[in-house]
PDB file of C-alpha atoms and ligand atoms in Angstrom:
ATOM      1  CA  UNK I  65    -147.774 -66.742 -18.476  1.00 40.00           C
ATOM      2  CA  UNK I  66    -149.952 -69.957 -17.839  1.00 41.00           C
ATOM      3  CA  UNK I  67    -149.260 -72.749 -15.809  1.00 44.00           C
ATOM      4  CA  UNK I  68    -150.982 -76.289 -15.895  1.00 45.00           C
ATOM      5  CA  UNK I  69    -152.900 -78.086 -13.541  1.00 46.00           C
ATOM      6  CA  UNK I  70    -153.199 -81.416 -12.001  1.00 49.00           C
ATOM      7  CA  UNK I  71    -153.275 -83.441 -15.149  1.00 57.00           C
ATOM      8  CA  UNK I  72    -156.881 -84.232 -15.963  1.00 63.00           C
ATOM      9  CA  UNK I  73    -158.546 -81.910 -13.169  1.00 79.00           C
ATOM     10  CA  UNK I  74    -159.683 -78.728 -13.948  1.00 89.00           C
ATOM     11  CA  UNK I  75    -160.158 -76.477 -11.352  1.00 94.00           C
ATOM     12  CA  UNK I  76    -159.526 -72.411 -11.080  1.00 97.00           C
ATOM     13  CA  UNK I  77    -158.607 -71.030 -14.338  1.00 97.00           C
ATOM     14  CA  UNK I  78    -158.187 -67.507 -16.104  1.00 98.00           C
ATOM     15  CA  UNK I  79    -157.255 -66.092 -19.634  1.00 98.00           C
ATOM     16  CA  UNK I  80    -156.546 -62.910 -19.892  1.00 98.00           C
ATOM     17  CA  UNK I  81    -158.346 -61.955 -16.652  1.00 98.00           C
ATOM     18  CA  UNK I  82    -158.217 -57.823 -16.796  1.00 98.00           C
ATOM     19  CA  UNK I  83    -159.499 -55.233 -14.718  1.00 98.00           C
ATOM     20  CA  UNK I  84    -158.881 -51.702 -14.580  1.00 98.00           C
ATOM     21  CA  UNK I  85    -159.273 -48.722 -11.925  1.00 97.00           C
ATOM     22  CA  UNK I  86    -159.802 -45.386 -14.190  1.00 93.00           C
ATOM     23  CA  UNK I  87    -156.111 -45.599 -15.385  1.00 90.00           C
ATOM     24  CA  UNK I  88    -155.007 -48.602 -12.951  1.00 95.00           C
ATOM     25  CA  UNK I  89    -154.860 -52.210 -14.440  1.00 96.00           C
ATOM     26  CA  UNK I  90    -154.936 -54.062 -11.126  1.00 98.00           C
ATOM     27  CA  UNK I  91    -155.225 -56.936 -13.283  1.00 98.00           C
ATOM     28  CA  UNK I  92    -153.540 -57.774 -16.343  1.00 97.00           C
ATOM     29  CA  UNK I  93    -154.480 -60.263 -18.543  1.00 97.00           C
ATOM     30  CA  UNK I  94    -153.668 -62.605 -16.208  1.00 98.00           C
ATOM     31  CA  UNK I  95    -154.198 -66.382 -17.251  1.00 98.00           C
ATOM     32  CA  UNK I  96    -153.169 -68.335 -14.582  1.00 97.00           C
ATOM     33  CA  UNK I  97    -153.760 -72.418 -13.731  1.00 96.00           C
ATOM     34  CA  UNK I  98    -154.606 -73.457 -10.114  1.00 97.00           C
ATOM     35  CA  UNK I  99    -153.928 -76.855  -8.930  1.00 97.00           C
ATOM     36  CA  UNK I 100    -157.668 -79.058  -8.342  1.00 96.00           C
ATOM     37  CA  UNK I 101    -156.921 -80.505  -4.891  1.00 96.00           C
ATOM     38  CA  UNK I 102    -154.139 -78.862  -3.800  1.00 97.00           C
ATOM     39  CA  UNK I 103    -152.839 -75.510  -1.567  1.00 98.00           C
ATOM     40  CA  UNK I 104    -152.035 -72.568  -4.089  1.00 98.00           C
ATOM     41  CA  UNK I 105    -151.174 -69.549  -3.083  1.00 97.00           C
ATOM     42  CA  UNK I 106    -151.293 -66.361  -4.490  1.00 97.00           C
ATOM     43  CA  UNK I 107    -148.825 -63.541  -3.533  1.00 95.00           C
ATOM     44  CA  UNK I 108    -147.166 -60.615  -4.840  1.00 94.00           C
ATOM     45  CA  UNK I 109    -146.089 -56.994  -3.667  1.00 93.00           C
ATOM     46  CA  UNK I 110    -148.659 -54.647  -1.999  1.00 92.00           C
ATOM     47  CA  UNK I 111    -151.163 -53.531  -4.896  1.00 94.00           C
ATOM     48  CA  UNK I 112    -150.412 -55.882  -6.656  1.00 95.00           C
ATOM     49  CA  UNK I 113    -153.686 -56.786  -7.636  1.00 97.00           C
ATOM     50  CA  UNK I 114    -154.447 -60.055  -6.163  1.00 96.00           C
ATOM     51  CA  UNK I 115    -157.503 -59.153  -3.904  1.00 95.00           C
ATOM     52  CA  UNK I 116    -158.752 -57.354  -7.143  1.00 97.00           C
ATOM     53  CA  UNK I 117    -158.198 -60.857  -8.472  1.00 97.00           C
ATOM     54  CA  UNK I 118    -160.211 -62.969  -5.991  1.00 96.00           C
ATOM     55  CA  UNK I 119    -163.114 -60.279  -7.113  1.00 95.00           C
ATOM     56  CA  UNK I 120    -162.910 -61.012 -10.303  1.00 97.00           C
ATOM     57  CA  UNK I 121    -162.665 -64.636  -9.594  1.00 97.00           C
ATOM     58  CA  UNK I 122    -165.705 -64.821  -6.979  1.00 94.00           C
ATOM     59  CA  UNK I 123    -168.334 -62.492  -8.543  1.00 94.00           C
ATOM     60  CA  UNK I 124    -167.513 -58.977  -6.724  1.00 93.00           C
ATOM     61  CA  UNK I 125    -165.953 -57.510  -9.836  1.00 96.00           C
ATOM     62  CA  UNK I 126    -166.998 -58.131 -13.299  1.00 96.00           C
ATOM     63  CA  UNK I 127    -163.621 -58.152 -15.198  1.00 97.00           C
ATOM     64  CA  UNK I 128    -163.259 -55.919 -17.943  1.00 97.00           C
ATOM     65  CA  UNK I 129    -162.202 -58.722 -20.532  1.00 98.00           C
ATOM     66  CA  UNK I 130    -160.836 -62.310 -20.041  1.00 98.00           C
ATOM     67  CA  UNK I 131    -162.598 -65.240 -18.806  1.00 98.00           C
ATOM     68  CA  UNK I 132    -162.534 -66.980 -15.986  1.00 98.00           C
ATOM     69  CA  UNK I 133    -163.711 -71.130 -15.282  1.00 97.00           C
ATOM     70  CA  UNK I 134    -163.877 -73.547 -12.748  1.00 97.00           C
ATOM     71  CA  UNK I 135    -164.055 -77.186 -13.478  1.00 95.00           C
ATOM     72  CA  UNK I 136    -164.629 -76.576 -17.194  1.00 94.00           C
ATOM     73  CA  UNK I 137    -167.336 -74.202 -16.748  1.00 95.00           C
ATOM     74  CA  UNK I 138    -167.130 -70.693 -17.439  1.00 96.00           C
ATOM     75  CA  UNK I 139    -167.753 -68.436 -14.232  1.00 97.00           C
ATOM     76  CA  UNK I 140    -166.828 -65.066 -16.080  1.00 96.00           C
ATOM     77  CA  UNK I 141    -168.676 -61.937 -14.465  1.00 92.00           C
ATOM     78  CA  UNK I 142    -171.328 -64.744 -12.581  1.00 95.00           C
ATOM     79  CA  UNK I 143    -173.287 -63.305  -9.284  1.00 93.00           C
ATOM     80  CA  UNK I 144    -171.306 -64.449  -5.946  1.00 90.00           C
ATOM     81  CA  UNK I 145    -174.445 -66.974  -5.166  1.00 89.00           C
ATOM     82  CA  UNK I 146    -173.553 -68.738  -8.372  1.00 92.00           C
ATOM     83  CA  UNK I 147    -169.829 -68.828  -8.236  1.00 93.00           C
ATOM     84  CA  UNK I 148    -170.691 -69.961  -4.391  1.00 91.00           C
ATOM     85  CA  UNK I 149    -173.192 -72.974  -6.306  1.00 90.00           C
ATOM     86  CA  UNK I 150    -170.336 -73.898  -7.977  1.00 93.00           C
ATOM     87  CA  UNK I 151    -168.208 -74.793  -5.634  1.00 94.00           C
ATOM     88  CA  UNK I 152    -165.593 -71.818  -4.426  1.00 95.00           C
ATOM     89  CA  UNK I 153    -165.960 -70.307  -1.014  1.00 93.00           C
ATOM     90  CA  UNK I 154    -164.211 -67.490   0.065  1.00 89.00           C
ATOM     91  CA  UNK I 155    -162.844 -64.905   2.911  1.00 86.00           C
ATOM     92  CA  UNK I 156    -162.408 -61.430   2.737  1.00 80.00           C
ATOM     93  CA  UNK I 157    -158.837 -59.555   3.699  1.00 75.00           C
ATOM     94  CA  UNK I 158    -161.041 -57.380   6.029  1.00 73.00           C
ATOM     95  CA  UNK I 159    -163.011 -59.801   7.725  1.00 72.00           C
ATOM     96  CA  UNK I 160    -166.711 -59.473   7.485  1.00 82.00           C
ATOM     97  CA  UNK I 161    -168.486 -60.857  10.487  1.00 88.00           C
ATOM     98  CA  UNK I 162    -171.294 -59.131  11.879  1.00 91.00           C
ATOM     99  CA  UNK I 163    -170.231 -57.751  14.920  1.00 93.00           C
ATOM    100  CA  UNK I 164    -173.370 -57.201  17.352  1.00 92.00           C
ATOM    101  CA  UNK I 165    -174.605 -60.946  16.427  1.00 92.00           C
ATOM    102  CA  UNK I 166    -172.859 -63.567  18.389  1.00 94.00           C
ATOM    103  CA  UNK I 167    -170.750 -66.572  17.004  1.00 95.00           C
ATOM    104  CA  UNK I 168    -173.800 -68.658  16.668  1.00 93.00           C
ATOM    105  CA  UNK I 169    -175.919 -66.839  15.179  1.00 90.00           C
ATOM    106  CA  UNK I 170    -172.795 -65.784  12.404  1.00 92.00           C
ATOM    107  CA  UNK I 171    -172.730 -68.985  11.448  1.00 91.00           C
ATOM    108  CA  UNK I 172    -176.292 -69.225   9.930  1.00 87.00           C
ATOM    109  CA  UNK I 173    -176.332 -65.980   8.263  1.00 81.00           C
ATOM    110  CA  UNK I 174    -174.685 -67.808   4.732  1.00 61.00           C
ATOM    111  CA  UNK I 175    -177.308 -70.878   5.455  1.00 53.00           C
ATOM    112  CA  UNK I 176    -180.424 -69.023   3.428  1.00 47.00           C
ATOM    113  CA  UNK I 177    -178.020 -68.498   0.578  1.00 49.00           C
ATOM    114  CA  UNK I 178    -176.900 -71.796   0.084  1.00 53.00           C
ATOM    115  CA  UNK I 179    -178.009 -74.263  -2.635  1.00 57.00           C
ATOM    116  CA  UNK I 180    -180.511 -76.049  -2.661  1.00 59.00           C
ATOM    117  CA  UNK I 181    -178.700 -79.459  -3.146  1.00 59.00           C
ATOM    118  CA  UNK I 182    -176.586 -78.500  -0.282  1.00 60.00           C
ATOM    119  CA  UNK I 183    -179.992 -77.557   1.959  1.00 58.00           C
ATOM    120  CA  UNK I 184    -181.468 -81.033   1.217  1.00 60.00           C
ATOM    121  CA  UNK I 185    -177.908 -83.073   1.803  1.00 59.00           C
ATOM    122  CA  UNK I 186    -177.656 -81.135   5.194  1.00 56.00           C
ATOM    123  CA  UNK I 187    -181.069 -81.348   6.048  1.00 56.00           C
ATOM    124  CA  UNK I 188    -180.524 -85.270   5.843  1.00 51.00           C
ATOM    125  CA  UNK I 189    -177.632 -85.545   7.766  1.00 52.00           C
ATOM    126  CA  UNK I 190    -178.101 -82.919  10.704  1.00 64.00           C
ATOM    127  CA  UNK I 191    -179.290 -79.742  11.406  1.00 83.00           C
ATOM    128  CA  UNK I 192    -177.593 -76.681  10.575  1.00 86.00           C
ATOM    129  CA  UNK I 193    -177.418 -75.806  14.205  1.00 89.00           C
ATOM    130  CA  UNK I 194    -175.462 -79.043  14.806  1.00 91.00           C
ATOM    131  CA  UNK I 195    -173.415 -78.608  11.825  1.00 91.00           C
ATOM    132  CA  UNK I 196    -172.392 -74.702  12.753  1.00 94.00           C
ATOM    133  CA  UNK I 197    -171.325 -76.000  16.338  1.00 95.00           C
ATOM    134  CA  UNK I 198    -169.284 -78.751  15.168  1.00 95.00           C
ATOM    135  CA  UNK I 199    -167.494 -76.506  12.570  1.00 96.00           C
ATOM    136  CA  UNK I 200    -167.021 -74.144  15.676  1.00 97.00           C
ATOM    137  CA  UNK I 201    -165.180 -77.058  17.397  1.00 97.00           C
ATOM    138  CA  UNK I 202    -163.520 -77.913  14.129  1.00 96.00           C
ATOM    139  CA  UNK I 203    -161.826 -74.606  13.939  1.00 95.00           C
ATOM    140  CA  UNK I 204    -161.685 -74.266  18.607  1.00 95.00           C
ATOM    141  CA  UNK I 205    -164.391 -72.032  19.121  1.00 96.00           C
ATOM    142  CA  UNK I 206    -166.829 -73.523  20.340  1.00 97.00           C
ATOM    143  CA  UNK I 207    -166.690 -72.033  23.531  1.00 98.00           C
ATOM    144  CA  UNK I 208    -167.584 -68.712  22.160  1.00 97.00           C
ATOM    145  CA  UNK I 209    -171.004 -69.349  20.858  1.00 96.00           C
ATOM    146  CA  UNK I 210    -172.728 -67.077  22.445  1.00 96.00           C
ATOM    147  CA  UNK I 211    -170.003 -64.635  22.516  1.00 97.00           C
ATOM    148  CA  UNK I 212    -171.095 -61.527  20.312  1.00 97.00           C
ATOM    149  CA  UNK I 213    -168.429 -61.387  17.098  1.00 96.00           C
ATOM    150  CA  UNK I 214    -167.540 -58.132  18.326  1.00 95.00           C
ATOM    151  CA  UNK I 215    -165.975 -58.918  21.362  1.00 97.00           C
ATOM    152  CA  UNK I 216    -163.462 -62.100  19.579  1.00 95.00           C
ATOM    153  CA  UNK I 217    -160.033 -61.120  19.108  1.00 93.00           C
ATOM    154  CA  UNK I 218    -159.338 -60.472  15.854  1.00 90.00           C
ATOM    155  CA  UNK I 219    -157.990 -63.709  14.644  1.00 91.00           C
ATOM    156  CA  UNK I 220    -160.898 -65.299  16.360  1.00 93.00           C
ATOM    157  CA  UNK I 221    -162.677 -63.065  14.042  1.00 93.00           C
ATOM    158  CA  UNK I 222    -160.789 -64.907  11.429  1.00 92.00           C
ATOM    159  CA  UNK I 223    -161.782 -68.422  12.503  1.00 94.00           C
ATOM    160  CA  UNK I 224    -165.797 -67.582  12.480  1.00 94.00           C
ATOM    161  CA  UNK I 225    -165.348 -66.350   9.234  1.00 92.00           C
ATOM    162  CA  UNK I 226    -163.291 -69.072   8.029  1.00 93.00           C
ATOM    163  CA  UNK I 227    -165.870 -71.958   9.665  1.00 94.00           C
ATOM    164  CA  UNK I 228    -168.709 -69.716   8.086  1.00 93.00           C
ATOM    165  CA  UNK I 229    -167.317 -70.192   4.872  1.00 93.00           C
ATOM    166  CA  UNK I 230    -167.259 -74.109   5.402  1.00 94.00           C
ATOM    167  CA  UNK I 231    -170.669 -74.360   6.186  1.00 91.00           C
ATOM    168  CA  UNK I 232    -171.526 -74.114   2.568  1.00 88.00           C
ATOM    169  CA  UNK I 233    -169.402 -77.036   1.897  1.00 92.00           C
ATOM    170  CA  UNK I 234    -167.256 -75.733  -0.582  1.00 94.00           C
ATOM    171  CA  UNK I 235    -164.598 -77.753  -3.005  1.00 96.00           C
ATOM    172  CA  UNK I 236    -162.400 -74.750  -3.444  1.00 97.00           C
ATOM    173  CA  UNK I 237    -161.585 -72.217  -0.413  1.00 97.00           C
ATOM    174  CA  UNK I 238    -160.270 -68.950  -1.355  1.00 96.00           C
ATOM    175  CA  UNK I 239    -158.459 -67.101   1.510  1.00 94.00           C
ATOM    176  CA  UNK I 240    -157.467 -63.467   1.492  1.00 92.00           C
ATOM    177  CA  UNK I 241    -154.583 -62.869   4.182  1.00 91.00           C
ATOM    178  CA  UNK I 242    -155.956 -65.382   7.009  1.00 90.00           C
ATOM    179  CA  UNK I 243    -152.928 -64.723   8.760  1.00 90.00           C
ATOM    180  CA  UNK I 244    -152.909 -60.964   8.626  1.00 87.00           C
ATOM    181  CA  UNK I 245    -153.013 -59.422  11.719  1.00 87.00           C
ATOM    182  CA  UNK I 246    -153.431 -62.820  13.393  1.00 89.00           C
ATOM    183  CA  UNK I 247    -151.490 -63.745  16.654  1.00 90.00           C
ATOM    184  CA  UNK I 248    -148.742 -66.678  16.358  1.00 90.00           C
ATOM    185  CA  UNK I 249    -150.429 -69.675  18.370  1.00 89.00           C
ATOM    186  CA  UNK I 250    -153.908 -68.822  15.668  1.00 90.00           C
ATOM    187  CA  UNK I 251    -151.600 -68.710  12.419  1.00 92.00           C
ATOM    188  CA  UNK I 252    -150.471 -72.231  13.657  1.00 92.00           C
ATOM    189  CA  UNK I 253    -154.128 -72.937  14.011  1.00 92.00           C
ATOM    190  CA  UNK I 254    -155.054 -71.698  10.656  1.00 93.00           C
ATOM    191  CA  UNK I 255    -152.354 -73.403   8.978  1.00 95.00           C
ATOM    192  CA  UNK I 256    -152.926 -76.823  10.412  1.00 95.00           C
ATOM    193  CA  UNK I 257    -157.147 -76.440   9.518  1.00 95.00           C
ATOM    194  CA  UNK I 258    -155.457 -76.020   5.556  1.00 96.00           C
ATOM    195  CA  UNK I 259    -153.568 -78.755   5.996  1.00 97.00           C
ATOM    196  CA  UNK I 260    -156.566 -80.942   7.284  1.00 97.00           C
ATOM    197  CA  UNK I 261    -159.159 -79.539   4.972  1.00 97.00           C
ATOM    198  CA  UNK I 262    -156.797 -80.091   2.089  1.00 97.00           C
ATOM    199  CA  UNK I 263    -156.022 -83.605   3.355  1.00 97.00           C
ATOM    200  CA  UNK I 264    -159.774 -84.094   3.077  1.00 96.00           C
ATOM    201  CA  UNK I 265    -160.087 -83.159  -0.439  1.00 96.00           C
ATOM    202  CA  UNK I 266    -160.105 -79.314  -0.219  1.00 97.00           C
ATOM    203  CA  UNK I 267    -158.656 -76.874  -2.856  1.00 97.00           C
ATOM    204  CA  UNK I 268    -157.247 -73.878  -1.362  1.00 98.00           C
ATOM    205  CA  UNK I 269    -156.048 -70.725  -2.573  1.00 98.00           C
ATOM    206  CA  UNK I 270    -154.587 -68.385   0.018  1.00 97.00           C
ATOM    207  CA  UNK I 271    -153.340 -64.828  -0.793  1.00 95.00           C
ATOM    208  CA  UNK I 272    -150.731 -64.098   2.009  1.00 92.00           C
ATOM    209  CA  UNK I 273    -147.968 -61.791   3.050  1.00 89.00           C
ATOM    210  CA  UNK I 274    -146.549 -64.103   5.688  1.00 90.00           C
ATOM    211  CA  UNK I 275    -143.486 -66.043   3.515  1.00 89.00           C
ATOM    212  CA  UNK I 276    -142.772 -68.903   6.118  1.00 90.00           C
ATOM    213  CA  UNK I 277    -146.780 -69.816   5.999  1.00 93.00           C
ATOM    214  CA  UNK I 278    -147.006 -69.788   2.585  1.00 92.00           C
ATOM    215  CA  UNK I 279    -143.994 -71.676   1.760  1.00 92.00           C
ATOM    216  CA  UNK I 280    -144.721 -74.115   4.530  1.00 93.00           C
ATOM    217  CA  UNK I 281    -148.178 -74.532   3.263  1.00 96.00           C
ATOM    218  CA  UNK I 282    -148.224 -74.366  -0.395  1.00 97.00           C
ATOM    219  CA  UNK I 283    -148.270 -76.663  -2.931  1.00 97.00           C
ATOM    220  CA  UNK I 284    -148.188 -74.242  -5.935  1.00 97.00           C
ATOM    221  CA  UNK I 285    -147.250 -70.313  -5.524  1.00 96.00           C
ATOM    222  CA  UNK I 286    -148.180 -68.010  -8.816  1.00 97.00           C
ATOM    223  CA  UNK I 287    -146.391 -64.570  -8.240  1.00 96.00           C
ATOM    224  CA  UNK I 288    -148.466 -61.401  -9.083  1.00 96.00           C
ATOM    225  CA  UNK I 289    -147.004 -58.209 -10.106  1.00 95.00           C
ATOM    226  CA  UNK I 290    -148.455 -54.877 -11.934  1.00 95.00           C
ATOM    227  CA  UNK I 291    -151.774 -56.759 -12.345  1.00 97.00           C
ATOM    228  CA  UNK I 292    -149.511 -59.725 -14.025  1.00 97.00           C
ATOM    229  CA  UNK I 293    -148.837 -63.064 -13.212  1.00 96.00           C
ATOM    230  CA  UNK I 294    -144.727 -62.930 -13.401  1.00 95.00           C
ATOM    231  CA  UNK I 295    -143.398 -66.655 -12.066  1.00 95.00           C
ATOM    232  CA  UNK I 296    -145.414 -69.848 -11.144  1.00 96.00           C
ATOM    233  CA  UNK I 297    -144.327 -72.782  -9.372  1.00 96.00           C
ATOM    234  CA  UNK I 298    -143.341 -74.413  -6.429  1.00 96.00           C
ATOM    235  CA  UNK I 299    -142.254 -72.797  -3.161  1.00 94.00           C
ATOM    236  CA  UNK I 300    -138.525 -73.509  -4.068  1.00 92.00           C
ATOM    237  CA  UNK I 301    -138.376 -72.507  -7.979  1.00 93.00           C
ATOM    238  CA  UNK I 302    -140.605 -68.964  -6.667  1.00 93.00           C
ATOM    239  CA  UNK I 303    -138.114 -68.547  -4.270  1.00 88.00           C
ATOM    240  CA  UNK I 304    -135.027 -68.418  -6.028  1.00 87.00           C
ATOM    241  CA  UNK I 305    -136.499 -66.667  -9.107  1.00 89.00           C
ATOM    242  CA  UNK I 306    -134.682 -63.626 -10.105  1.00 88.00           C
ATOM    243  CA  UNK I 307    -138.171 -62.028 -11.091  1.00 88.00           C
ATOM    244  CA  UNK I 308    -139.637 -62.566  -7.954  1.00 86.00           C
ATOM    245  CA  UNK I 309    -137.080 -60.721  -6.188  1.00 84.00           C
ATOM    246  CA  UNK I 310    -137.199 -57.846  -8.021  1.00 85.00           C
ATOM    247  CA  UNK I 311    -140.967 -57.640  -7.487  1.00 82.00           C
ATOM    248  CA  UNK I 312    -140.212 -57.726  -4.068  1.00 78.00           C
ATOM    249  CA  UNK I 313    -137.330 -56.288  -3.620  1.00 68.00           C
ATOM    250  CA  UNK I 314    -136.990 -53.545  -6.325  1.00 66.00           C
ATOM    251  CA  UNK I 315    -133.381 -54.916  -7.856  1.00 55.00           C
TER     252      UNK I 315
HETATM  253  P1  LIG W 203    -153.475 -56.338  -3.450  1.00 57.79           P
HETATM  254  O1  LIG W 203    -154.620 -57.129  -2.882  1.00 57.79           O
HETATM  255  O2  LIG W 203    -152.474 -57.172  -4.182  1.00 57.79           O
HETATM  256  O3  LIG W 203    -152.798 -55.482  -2.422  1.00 57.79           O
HETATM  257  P2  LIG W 203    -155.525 -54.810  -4.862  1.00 57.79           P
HETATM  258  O4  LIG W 203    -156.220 -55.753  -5.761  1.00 57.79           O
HETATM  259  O5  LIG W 203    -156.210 -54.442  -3.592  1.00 57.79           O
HETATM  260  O6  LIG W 203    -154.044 -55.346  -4.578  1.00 57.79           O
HETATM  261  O7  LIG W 203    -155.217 -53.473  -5.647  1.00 57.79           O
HETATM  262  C1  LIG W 203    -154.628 -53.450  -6.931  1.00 57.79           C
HETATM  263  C2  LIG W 203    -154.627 -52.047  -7.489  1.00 57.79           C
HETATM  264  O8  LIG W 203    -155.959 -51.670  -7.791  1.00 57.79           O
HETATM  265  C3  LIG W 203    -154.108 -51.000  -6.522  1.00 57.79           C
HETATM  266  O9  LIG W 203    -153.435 -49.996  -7.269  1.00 57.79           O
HETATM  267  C4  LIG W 203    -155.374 -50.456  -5.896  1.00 57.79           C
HETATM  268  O10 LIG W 203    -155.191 -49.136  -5.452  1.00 57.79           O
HETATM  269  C5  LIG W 203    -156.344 -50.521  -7.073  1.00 57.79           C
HETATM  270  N1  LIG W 203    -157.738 -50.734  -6.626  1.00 57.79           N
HETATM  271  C6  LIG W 203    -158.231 -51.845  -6.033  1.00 57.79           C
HETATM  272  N2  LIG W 203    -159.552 -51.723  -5.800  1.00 57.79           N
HETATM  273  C7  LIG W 203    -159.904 -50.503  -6.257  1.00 57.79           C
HETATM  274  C8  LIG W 203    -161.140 -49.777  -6.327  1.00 57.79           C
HETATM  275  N3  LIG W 203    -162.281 -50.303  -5.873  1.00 57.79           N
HETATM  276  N4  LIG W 203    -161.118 -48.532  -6.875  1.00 57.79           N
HETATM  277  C9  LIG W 203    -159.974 -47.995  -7.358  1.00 57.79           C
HETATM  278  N5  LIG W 203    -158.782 -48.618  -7.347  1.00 57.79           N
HETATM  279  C10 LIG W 203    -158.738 -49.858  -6.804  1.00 57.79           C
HETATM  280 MG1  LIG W 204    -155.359 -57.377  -0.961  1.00 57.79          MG
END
């Protein structure tokens, strides 16, 4: 199924987005809509397919067939560092900071990879130094600087990565699981940097296993099952579809 998007804003889109494991389609000709300017998430039962999806999405998996756009343009099977050019940022379900370098330093690993527009507009307005400690602060971990990743909790983990991700200055923010393993009092952090960002102008999409967050947070939920896009809406009509709960719940 499809859904549409904000009326005269094309963001995230897919047709027929497929991918198979040897005999495994973890995803199934999905075409699925996400809303320009607004939180979407993605969810669906373990396996599901939705981290297969982001893959596809951000450049780490060429689909097998389908296409996939952003804005009007077409993204299909495009390196990371162009999908990245184009405007989506992501995080990984299995958070990738590099342990034995400290917060700091984390930050301006992604810096020699970003555009070139995005070097000069920086280099203007302050250095990347300045910028990586006040995203730090933005996200209350500043304090940690020099702290090596390694030794952060591992929702701390989760904030580096996320303010790493920001300082490419992304439109669109893809999230996989930022709450996952996270503590309470840094889920109520995370949520309330979404709900800023977005406020700002930010697109998310989250894939997330925590219900209250994402119906507390989401604008627009698309429901993934087998690889296949089963119900789309908002928190409310997902909720109290009958497919949904049999994904879930098996009934
Ligand atoms: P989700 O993120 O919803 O839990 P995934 O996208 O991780 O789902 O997985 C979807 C399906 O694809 C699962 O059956 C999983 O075992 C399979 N899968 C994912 N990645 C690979 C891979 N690299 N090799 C083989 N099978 C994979
Ligand atoms: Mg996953």
């Amino acid at each position: 199924m499809s859904t549409t998007g904000t009326p005269g804003v094309r963001g995230l889109e897919t047709t027929a987005l497929t991918k198979s494991f040897g005999g495994v389609r973890a995803v199934d000709a999905a075409s699925v809509a996400f809303h320009h300017g607004k939180v979407n998430a993605l969810i669906g039962p373990n396996g599901s397919g939705k981290t297969t999806f982001f893959n596809c999405v951000t450049g780490l998996v060429k689909p097998d067939s389908g296409t996939a756009s952003y804005r009007g343009e077409d993204i299909t099977g495009k390196p990371p560092h162009r999908i990245s050019r184009a405007g989506i940022g992501r995080s990984f379900q299995l958070c990738r900071v590099f342990p034995r370098m400290t917060v700091l330093e984390n930050m301006l690993v992604p810096v020699r990879s970003r555009t070139l527009l995005g070097r000069l507009r920086s280099a203007r307005q302050r250095t990347d130094v300045e910028r990586a400690r006040e995203l730090l602060a933005r996200v209350g971990i500043e304090h940690l600087e020099g702290t090596e990743a390694r030794d952060l909790s591992y929702g701390q983990q989760k904030l580096l990565e996320m303010a790493g991700v920001l300082m490419a200055d992304p439109e669109t923010i893809m999230l996989d699981e930022p709450a996952g393993g996270v503590n309470p009092a840094l889920i109520d952090r995370i949520a309330g940097l979404v709900r800023a960002l977005n406020a700002e102008g930010k697109t998310f999409l989250i894939v997330e296993h925590n219900m209250d967050l994402v119906m507390s947070l989401s604008d627009h939920v698309v429901v993934l099952d087998r690889g296949r896009p089963i119900a789309a809406g908002t928190p409310d009509e997902v909720r109290d579809d009958p497919r949904v709960l049999e994904a879930y719940l098996g009934i």
